[in-house]
Short mmCIF file of C-alpha atoms and ligand atoms in Angstrom, two decimals:
data_model
loop_
_atom_site.label_atom_id
_atom_site.label_comp_id
_atom_site.label_asym_id
_atom_site.label_seq_id
_atom_site.Cartn_x
_atom_site.Cartn_y
_atom_site.Cartn_z
CA MET A 190 -0.28 -0.29 -0.13
CA GLU A 191 1.16 3.53 -0.91
CA LYS A 192 1.93 5.15 2.41
CA ARG A 193 -0.28 7.67 4.46
CA VAL A 194 0.93 11.30 5.60
CA PHE A 195 -0.75 13.54 8.05
CA ASN A 196 -2.98 15.48 5.78
CA PHE A 197 -3.96 18.74 7.43
CA SER A 198 -6.30 19.85 5.07
CA PRO A 199 -9.25 22.17 5.83
CA GLY A 200 -11.45 19.52 4.06
CA PRO A 201 -11.90 16.94 2.78
CA ALA A 202 -10.06 15.94 5.81
CA MET A 203 -8.79 12.69 7.12
CA LEU A 204 -10.90 10.09 8.08
CA PRO A 205 -10.17 7.81 11.04
CA LEU A 206 -8.02 4.28 9.75
CA PRO A 207 -10.24 1.72 11.03
CA ALA A 208 -13.43 3.39 9.31
CA LEU A 209 -11.54 3.20 5.75
CA GLU A 210 -10.25 -0.19 6.72
CA GLU A 211 -13.90 -1.31 7.26
CA ALA A 212 -14.80 0.57 3.80
CA GLN A 213 -12.02 -1.17 2.32
CA ARG A 214 -12.67 -4.97 4.01
CA ASP A 215 -16.10 -4.56 2.58
CA LEU A 216 -16.50 -2.71 -0.17
CA LEU A 217 -16.83 -5.43 -2.95
CA ALA A 218 -19.87 -7.19 -0.77
CA LEU A 219 -21.48 -5.89 2.33
CA PRO A 220 -21.84 -8.85 4.92
CA GLY A 221 -24.80 -10.55 4.23
CA THR A 222 -25.78 -9.39 0.69
CA GLY A 223 -23.24 -10.09 -1.69
CA MET A 224 -23.49 -6.77 -3.18
CA SER A 225 -21.52 -3.39 -2.64
CA ILE A 226 -22.29 -0.41 -0.68
CA LEU A 227 -21.98 1.50 -4.29
CA GLU A 228 -24.35 -1.06 -5.65
CA ILE A 229 -27.49 -1.59 -3.37
CA SER A 230 -30.93 -0.02 -3.41
CA HIS A 231 -31.43 2.81 -1.09
CA ARG A 232 -34.57 0.76 -0.35
CA SER A 233 -32.97 -2.08 0.45
CA ALA A 234 -33.49 -3.62 4.13
CA LYS A 235 -29.58 -3.30 4.38
CA PHE A 236 -29.20 0.37 3.43
CA LEU A 237 -32.05 1.00 5.75
CA GLU A 238 -30.01 -0.90 8.59
CA ILE A 239 -27.09 1.50 7.67
CA ILE A 240 -28.97 4.97 7.69
CA GLU A 241 -30.89 4.29 10.75
CA GLY A 242 -27.63 3.27 12.32
CA ALA A 243 -25.88 6.38 11.15
CA GLU A 244 -28.93 8.45 12.75
CA SER A 245 -28.62 6.37 15.83
CA ASN A 246 -25.00 6.61 16.41
CA LEU A 247 -25.46 10.31 15.86
CA ARG A 248 -28.52 10.25 18.43
CA LYS A 249 -26.39 8.65 21.08
CA LEU A 250 -23.07 10.72 20.68
CA LEU A 251 -25.12 14.32 20.83
CA GLY A 252 -27.94 12.72 23.18
CA ILE A 253 -30.46 13.91 20.15
CA PRO A 254 -34.10 14.34 21.70
CA GLU A 255 -36.56 12.62 19.94
CA ASP A 256 -38.51 16.24 19.01
CA TYR A 257 -35.64 16.75 16.53
CA HIS A 258 -35.33 15.00 13.24
CA VAL A 259 -31.88 13.93 11.76
CA LEU A 260 -31.38 14.15 8.16
CA PHE A 261 -28.84 13.45 5.68
CA LEU A 262 -29.10 15.82 2.97
CA GLN A 263 -26.80 16.90 -0.12
CA GLY A 264 -25.80 20.08 -1.30
CA GLY A 265 -23.26 20.75 1.17
CA ALA A 266 -23.05 23.25 3.90
CA ARG A 267 -23.72 25.74 1.14
CA LEU A 268 -27.02 24.79 0.09
CA GLN A 269 -28.30 24.75 3.76
CA PHE A 270 -27.11 28.57 4.05
CA ALA A 271 -30.51 29.25 1.27
CA MET A 272 -32.31 26.15 2.54
CA VAL A 273 -32.65 27.83 6.14
CA ALA A 274 -33.64 31.26 4.84
CA MET A 275 -35.94 29.62 2.18
CA ASN A 276 -37.90 27.51 4.79
CA LEU A 277 -37.82 30.07 7.98
CA LEU A 278 -37.51 33.53 6.65
CA HIS A 279 -39.16 33.64 3.36
CA GLY A 280 -42.50 35.14 3.10
CA THR A 281 -42.63 35.84 6.80
CA GLY A 282 -42.23 39.89 6.38
CA ARG A 283 -39.74 39.45 9.43
CA SER A 284 -35.90 39.56 9.55
CA ALA A 285 -33.04 37.11 10.55
CA ASP A 286 -30.06 37.76 12.84
CA TYR A 287 -26.68 36.70 11.72
CA ILE A 288 -23.43 37.18 13.67
CA LEU A 289 -20.69 37.97 11.31
CA THR A 290 -17.70 36.24 12.89
CA GLY A 291 -15.70 35.42 9.68
CA THR A 292 -15.62 33.97 5.85
CA TRP A 293 -18.25 31.17 6.64
CA ALA A 294 -20.69 33.30 8.35
CA LYS A 295 -20.54 36.37 5.69
CA THR A 296 -21.49 33.76 2.93
CA ALA A 297 -23.85 32.40 4.84
CA MET A 298 -25.67 35.89 5.35
CA ASN A 299 -25.11 36.70 1.67
CA GLU A 300 -26.65 33.82 0.57
CA ALA A 301 -29.75 34.34 2.50
CA LYS A 302 -30.38 37.72 1.51
CA SER A 303 -32.46 36.87 -1.36
CA GLN A 304 -34.78 35.67 0.70
CA GLY A 305 -35.88 38.30 3.11
CA GLY A 306 -34.63 40.65 5.80
CA ILE A 307 -30.99 40.47 6.99
CA ARG A 308 -29.95 42.33 10.37
CA VAL A 309 -26.40 42.02 11.54
CA ALA A 310 -26.20 40.97 15.59
CA TRP A 311 -22.55 41.48 15.33
CA ASP A 312 -19.90 42.56 13.13
CA GLY A 313 -16.13 40.93 13.50
CA THR A 314 -15.19 42.52 10.28
CA SER A 315 -13.29 45.52 11.86
CA LEU A 316 -11.16 42.99 14.14
CA ASN A 317 -10.21 41.03 10.73
CA TYR A 318 -12.48 37.93 12.04
CA THR A 319 -9.76 37.40 15.07
CA ARG A 320 -12.12 36.67 17.95
CA MET A 321 -15.75 35.57 18.44
CA PRO A 322 -18.33 38.30 20.47
CA ARG A 323 -19.00 38.09 24.13
CA GLN A 324 -22.91 38.09 24.79
CA GLU A 325 -23.05 41.38 25.95
CA GLU A 326 -21.55 42.77 22.64
CA LEU A 327 -24.72 40.97 20.53
CA HIS A 328 -27.63 43.28 19.16
CA LEU A 329 -30.49 40.87 19.25
CA ASP A 330 -33.44 41.41 17.84
CA PRO A 331 -36.07 39.52 20.07
CA ASN A 332 -38.64 39.30 16.98
CA ALA A 333 -35.99 37.67 14.58
CA VAL A 334 -37.14 34.83 12.88
CA TYR A 335 -34.09 33.07 13.91
CA LEU A 336 -30.43 33.85 15.03
CA HIS A 337 -27.77 32.33 12.62
CA MET A 338 -24.14 31.64 13.98
CA THR A 339 -20.90 29.98 13.22
CA SER A 340 -19.84 27.52 15.65
CA ASN A 341 -16.40 27.63 14.29
CA GLU A 342 -14.52 29.67 11.56
CA THR A 343 -12.32 27.28 9.49
CA ILE A 344 -10.70 30.14 7.46
CA GLN A 345 -10.03 32.16 10.48
CA GLY A 346 -9.29 29.53 13.31
CA ILE A 347 -11.92 30.98 15.85
CA GLN A 348 -14.26 29.08 17.66
CA PHE A 349 -16.68 29.76 20.05
CA SER A 350 -16.39 28.41 23.51
CA THR A 351 -20.29 28.03 24.52
CA GLU A 352 -23.34 28.99 22.71
CA PRO A 353 -24.38 32.53 22.38
CA ASP A 354 -28.17 32.68 24.18
CA PRO A 355 -30.59 33.74 21.56
CA GLY A 356 -33.31 34.56 24.19
CA GLN A 357 -36.52 32.92 22.54
CA VAL A 358 -35.49 33.25 19.00
CA PRO A 359 -34.50 29.95 17.38
CA LEU A 360 -30.82 29.66 17.19
CA VAL A 361 -29.17 28.05 13.87
CA CYS A 362 -25.91 26.70 13.38
CA ASP A 363 -23.54 25.95 10.91
CA ALA A 364 -21.19 23.85 12.92
CA SER A 365 -19.51 22.26 9.61
CA SER A 366 -16.13 22.41 10.75
CA ASP A 367 -16.34 21.23 14.35
CA PHE A 368 -19.43 18.79 14.34
CA LEU A 369 -18.57 15.92 16.91
CA CYS A 370 -15.44 17.50 18.33
CA ARG A 371 -17.15 17.90 21.45
CA PRO A 372 -20.50 17.27 23.17
CA LEU A 373 -23.48 19.78 22.75
CA ASP A 374 -26.62 20.36 24.09
CA ILE A 375 -28.88 20.01 21.28
CA ARG A 376 -31.91 21.64 23.25
CA LYS A 377 -29.92 25.23 22.65
CA TYR A 378 -30.53 24.62 18.71
CA GLY A 379 -33.47 25.17 16.59
CA ILE A 380 -31.35 23.77 13.47
CA LEU A 381 -27.63 22.25 13.64
CA TYR A 382 -26.32 21.98 10.20
CA ALA A 383 -22.78 20.55 9.41
CA CYS A 384 -21.41 18.97 5.83
CA ALA A 385 -19.44 15.97 6.61
CA GLN A 386 -16.30 16.26 4.95
CA LYS A 387 -14.22 17.96 7.59
CA ASN A 388 -15.47 15.76 10.84
CA ALA A 389 -18.19 13.29 10.11
CA GLY A 390 -17.15 11.52 6.74
CA PRO A 391 -16.55 12.11 2.99
CA ALA A 392 -17.87 15.17 0.79
CA GLY A 393 -21.39 14.40 -0.39
CA VAL A 394 -23.50 14.41 2.77
CA THR A 395 -24.94 17.09 5.02
CA ILE A 396 -26.21 16.27 8.34
CA VAL A 397 -29.22 18.56 9.34
CA ILE A 398 -30.41 18.40 12.89
CA ILE A 399 -33.49 20.43 13.13
CA ARG A 400 -36.46 20.45 15.76
CA LYS A 401 -39.49 18.90 14.62
CA ASP A 402 -41.77 22.04 15.03
CA LEU A 403 -39.40 24.09 12.79
CA ALA A 404 -39.43 21.59 9.78
CA GLU A 405 -43.28 21.71 9.82
CA ARG A 406 -43.17 25.63 8.87
CA SER A 407 -41.92 25.13 5.28
CA PRO A 408 -43.64 26.78 2.79
CA ALA A 409 -46.15 24.53 0.48
CA ASP A 410 -44.73 26.33 -2.58
CA LEU A 411 -40.99 25.18 -2.18
CA PRO A 412 -39.70 22.52 -4.56
CA SER A 413 -39.71 19.26 -2.62
CA MET A 414 -35.77 18.76 -2.72
CA LEU A 415 -35.92 21.94 -0.68
CA SER A 416 -38.13 21.51 1.47
CA TYR A 417 -37.23 20.27 5.43
CA LYS A 418 -41.14 19.15 5.85
CA VAL A 419 -40.96 16.80 2.92
CA LEU A 420 -37.24 15.59 3.33
CA ALA A 421 -38.34 14.93 7.11
CA GLU A 422 -41.34 13.21 6.14
CA ALA A 423 -39.28 11.01 3.57
CA LYS A 424 -36.52 10.07 6.42
CA SER A 425 -34.16 11.75 3.96
CA LEU A 426 -34.99 9.09 1.48
CA HIS A 427 -36.95 11.47 -0.75
CA ASN A 428 -34.88 11.04 -3.58
CA THR A 429 -31.87 8.48 -3.56
CA PRO A 430 -29.26 9.63 -0.93
CA PRO A 431 -25.41 9.53 -1.40
CA CYS A 432 -25.30 5.78 -0.17
CA PHE A 433 -21.67 5.64 0.16
CA CYS A 434 -21.33 8.59 2.37
CA VAL A 435 -24.04 7.86 4.54
CA TYR A 436 -22.10 4.40 5.10
CA MET A 437 -18.90 6.44 5.92
CA VAL A 438 -20.70 8.53 8.44
CA LYS A 439 -22.15 5.34 9.98
CA LEU A 440 -18.49 3.99 10.23
CA VAL A 441 -16.84 7.16 11.58
CA THR A 442 -19.81 7.28 14.63
CA ASP A 443 -19.09 3.51 15.41
CA TRP A 444 -15.44 4.70 15.52
CA LEU A 445 -16.30 7.50 17.96
CA LEU A 446 -18.46 5.35 19.97
CA GLN A 447 -16.61 2.42 20.12
CA THR A 448 -12.94 3.28 19.90
CA VAL A 449 -12.90 6.63 21.18
CA GLY A 450 -15.47 6.07 23.64
CA GLY A 451 -17.93 9.41 23.21
CA LEU A 452 -17.73 12.73 22.81
CA GLU A 453 -16.27 13.65 26.32
CA LYS A 454 -13.23 11.68 25.41
CA MET A 455 -13.09 13.11 22.19
CA GLU A 456 -12.93 16.90 23.26
CA ALA A 457 -10.45 15.94 25.65
CA LEU A 458 -8.12 14.45 22.97
CA ASN A 459 -8.83 17.45 21.09
CA ARG A 460 -7.93 19.99 23.75
CA GLN A 461 -4.67 17.75 23.97
CA LYS A 462 -3.79 18.52 20.33
CA ALA A 463 -4.69 21.92 20.09
CA ALA A 464 -2.83 22.66 22.94
CA LEU A 465 0.51 21.42 21.57
CA LEU A 466 0.23 23.67 18.86
CA TYR A 467 -0.69 26.81 20.69
CA GLU A 468 1.86 26.11 23.20
CA ALA A 469 4.67 26.06 20.42
CA ILE A 470 3.37 29.24 19.04
CA ASP A 471 3.23 30.80 22.53
CA ARG A 472 6.56 29.31 23.31
CA CYS A 473 8.48 31.00 20.27
CA GLY A 474 8.48 34.52 21.41
CA GLY A 475 6.41 35.98 18.33
CA PHE A 476 7.94 34.12 15.72
CA TYR A 477 4.45 32.29 15.25
CA GLN A 478 1.93 34.83 15.00
CA GLY A 479 -1.37 33.12 16.06
CA HIS A 480 -4.25 34.43 13.86
CA ALA A 481 -6.73 34.23 16.64
CA ALA A 482 -7.15 36.07 19.86
CA PRO A 483 -6.27 33.58 22.82
CA GLU A 484 -9.88 33.24 24.28
CA SER A 485 -11.42 32.32 20.85
CA ARG A 486 -8.94 29.91 19.48
CA SER A 487 -10.01 26.95 17.58
CA MET A 488 -9.69 23.24 18.46
CA MET A 489 -9.65 22.34 15.03
CA ASN A 490 -7.94 25.12 12.97
CA VAL A 491 -5.02 26.51 13.90
CA THR A 492 -3.99 29.73 12.02
CA PHE A 493 -0.45 31.27 12.14
CA ARG A 494 1.96 33.23 10.31
CA LEU A 495 5.36 33.21 10.17
CA PRO A 496 7.81 36.29 10.18
CA THR A 497 8.27 36.53 6.26
CA ALA A 498 6.79 34.66 3.01
CA GLU A 499 9.71 33.17 2.48
CA LEU A 500 10.12 31.55 5.95
CA GLU A 501 6.66 30.25 5.50
CA SER A 502 7.46 28.52 2.28
CA ALA A 503 10.21 27.29 4.07
CA PHE A 504 8.23 25.83 6.87
CA LEU A 505 5.97 24.20 4.72
CA GLN A 506 8.76 22.49 2.62
CA GLU A 507 10.29 21.10 6.20
CA ALA A 508 7.16 19.95 7.20
CA LYS A 509 6.39 18.24 3.96
CA LYS A 510 9.74 16.04 3.98
CA ARG A 511 8.12 14.93 7.50
CA ASP A 512 4.93 13.39 5.94
CA LEU A 513 3.12 16.69 7.42
CA VAL A 514 1.21 18.07 4.41
CA GLU A 515 -1.86 20.93 3.39
CA LEU A 516 -0.59 23.40 5.83
CA LYS A 517 -1.03 26.25 3.68
CA GLY A 518 -3.40 29.04 5.05
CA HIS A 519 -6.42 30.00 3.10
CA ARG A 520 -5.78 32.34 0.21
CA SER A 521 -7.78 34.89 2.24
CA VAL A 522 -6.01 34.95 5.40
CA GLY A 523 -2.26 33.91 3.95
CA GLY A 524 0.01 31.79 6.65
CA CYS A 525 -0.37 28.44 7.55
CA ARG A 526 -3.10 26.69 9.07
CA ALA A 527 -2.99 23.01 10.37
CA SER A 528 -6.95 21.74 10.64
CA ILE A 529 -6.70 18.65 13.45
CA TYR A 530 -10.04 17.24 13.02
CA ASN A 531 -11.00 13.99 15.45
CA ALA A 532 -9.24 12.18 13.07
CA MET A 533 -6.25 13.53 13.22
CA PRO A 534 -3.78 11.22 15.62
CA LEU A 535 -2.24 12.87 18.38
CA GLU A 536 1.05 11.67 16.53
CA GLY A 537 0.76 13.59 13.77
CA VAL A 538 0.01 17.08 15.79
CA GLN A 539 3.24 15.80 17.86
CA ARG A 540 5.23 15.63 14.83
CA LEU A 541 4.05 18.88 13.75
CA ARG A 542 4.78 20.63 17.32
CA ASP A 543 8.14 19.34 16.87
CA CYS A 544 8.62 20.54 13.12
CA MET A 545 7.64 24.11 14.25
CA LEU A 546 9.76 24.03 17.75
CA GLU A 547 12.92 22.78 15.91
CA PHE A 548 12.43 25.39 12.77
CA TYR A 549 12.24 28.43 15.22
CA GLU A 550 15.16 27.12 16.61
CA LYS A 551 17.08 26.91 13.43
CA HIS A 552 15.69 30.08 11.87
CA SER A 553 14.92 32.56 14.86
CA ARG A 554 18.70 34.04 15.01
C1 LIG B 818 -16.56 24.08 4.81
C2 LIG B 818 -17.50 24.87 5.51
C3 LIG B 818 -18.80 24.98 4.57
C4 LIG B 818 -19.02 24.89 3.18
O1 LIG B 818 -19.14 23.45 3.02
P1 LIG B 818 -19.57 22.67 1.56
O2 LIG B 818 -19.87 21.52 1.83
O3 LIG B 818 -18.44 22.80 0.55
O4 LIG B 818 -20.60 23.43 1.18
C5 LIG B 818 -19.43 25.94 5.45
N1 LIG B 818 -19.12 26.48 6.68
C6 LIG B 818 -18.56 26.09 7.11
C7 LIG B 818 -17.88 26.34 8.73
C8 LIG B 818 -17.30 25.46 6.66
O5 LIG B 818 -16.20 25.10 7.21
#
């Protein structure tokens, strides 16, 4: 087999090796069927077992109550930017609040604009999106249809430590890049959505956890594929779902439950991994400039710059020699970004930390 490297890509990202191995082992024939997951009907008993298994794993991991649907949809997180507004905002004559914390929050807001009124509850633009807001900084409209937040800004590398309090307004969260990184109280959310390719599976499926009463609000004239109500009533089988992706989410959540031992354990490991890199940043006296303010540092995406563009490219080359790849930052922020999602092993982060410390020793004088 070709050697595997430590892949720090922001997404699609590393998957847990046991999940990949199980998929590889069973690719030609799922046990008991003689058919590949790539070949079976989405109406077959075996696939229903898989999709129900993925849902039940998610319900266990996050403690999702009965009055929430768990949907497996297509179109990525980006389609949710529009769907949330089409289903909840359109035609209400009211507006929705958005917390502008970074590139993704802004994209979500712009996508919703065509569907109704938008208010900005807080704007981090002038801070260059270096931190999340504090509760008292939010200008919340008590009559908003919903409050939209982005729990982790993948590009800037900042993360909410706890949810903002939306009052009586339903909280809608884009959790694409920190889904399943820690336990959550789902009851605080009206809708929580996440594309799979950061922390939950491969690209091609988006998980939408939606309170059942909100899914009832979908306007009747929406195209069926955009209606939460239709998709929920069909249990994500209104059309052919991305069967392989759902299968992979099942295997990744099996890994979280059985090998990792749940989200408390996952969070402890994620905190340990993130601390290794932030300690290295702090220890090198300004050589590495973290983008995030310390109180908003992301556990998932660690963003930093080096003193010059030349040093940055030399650092990326040195890292690559050590099989540490995909560390270049997003073009809009520059610098470096280490995405250390659930599946990134501690060993990969330790190796990156060592690379950072040794590179600093060599180039700081
Ligand atoms: C990756 C990402 C998206 C975009 O997801 P797609 O599946 O490409 O639409 C949206 N929001 C956040 C926070 C992300 O990290």
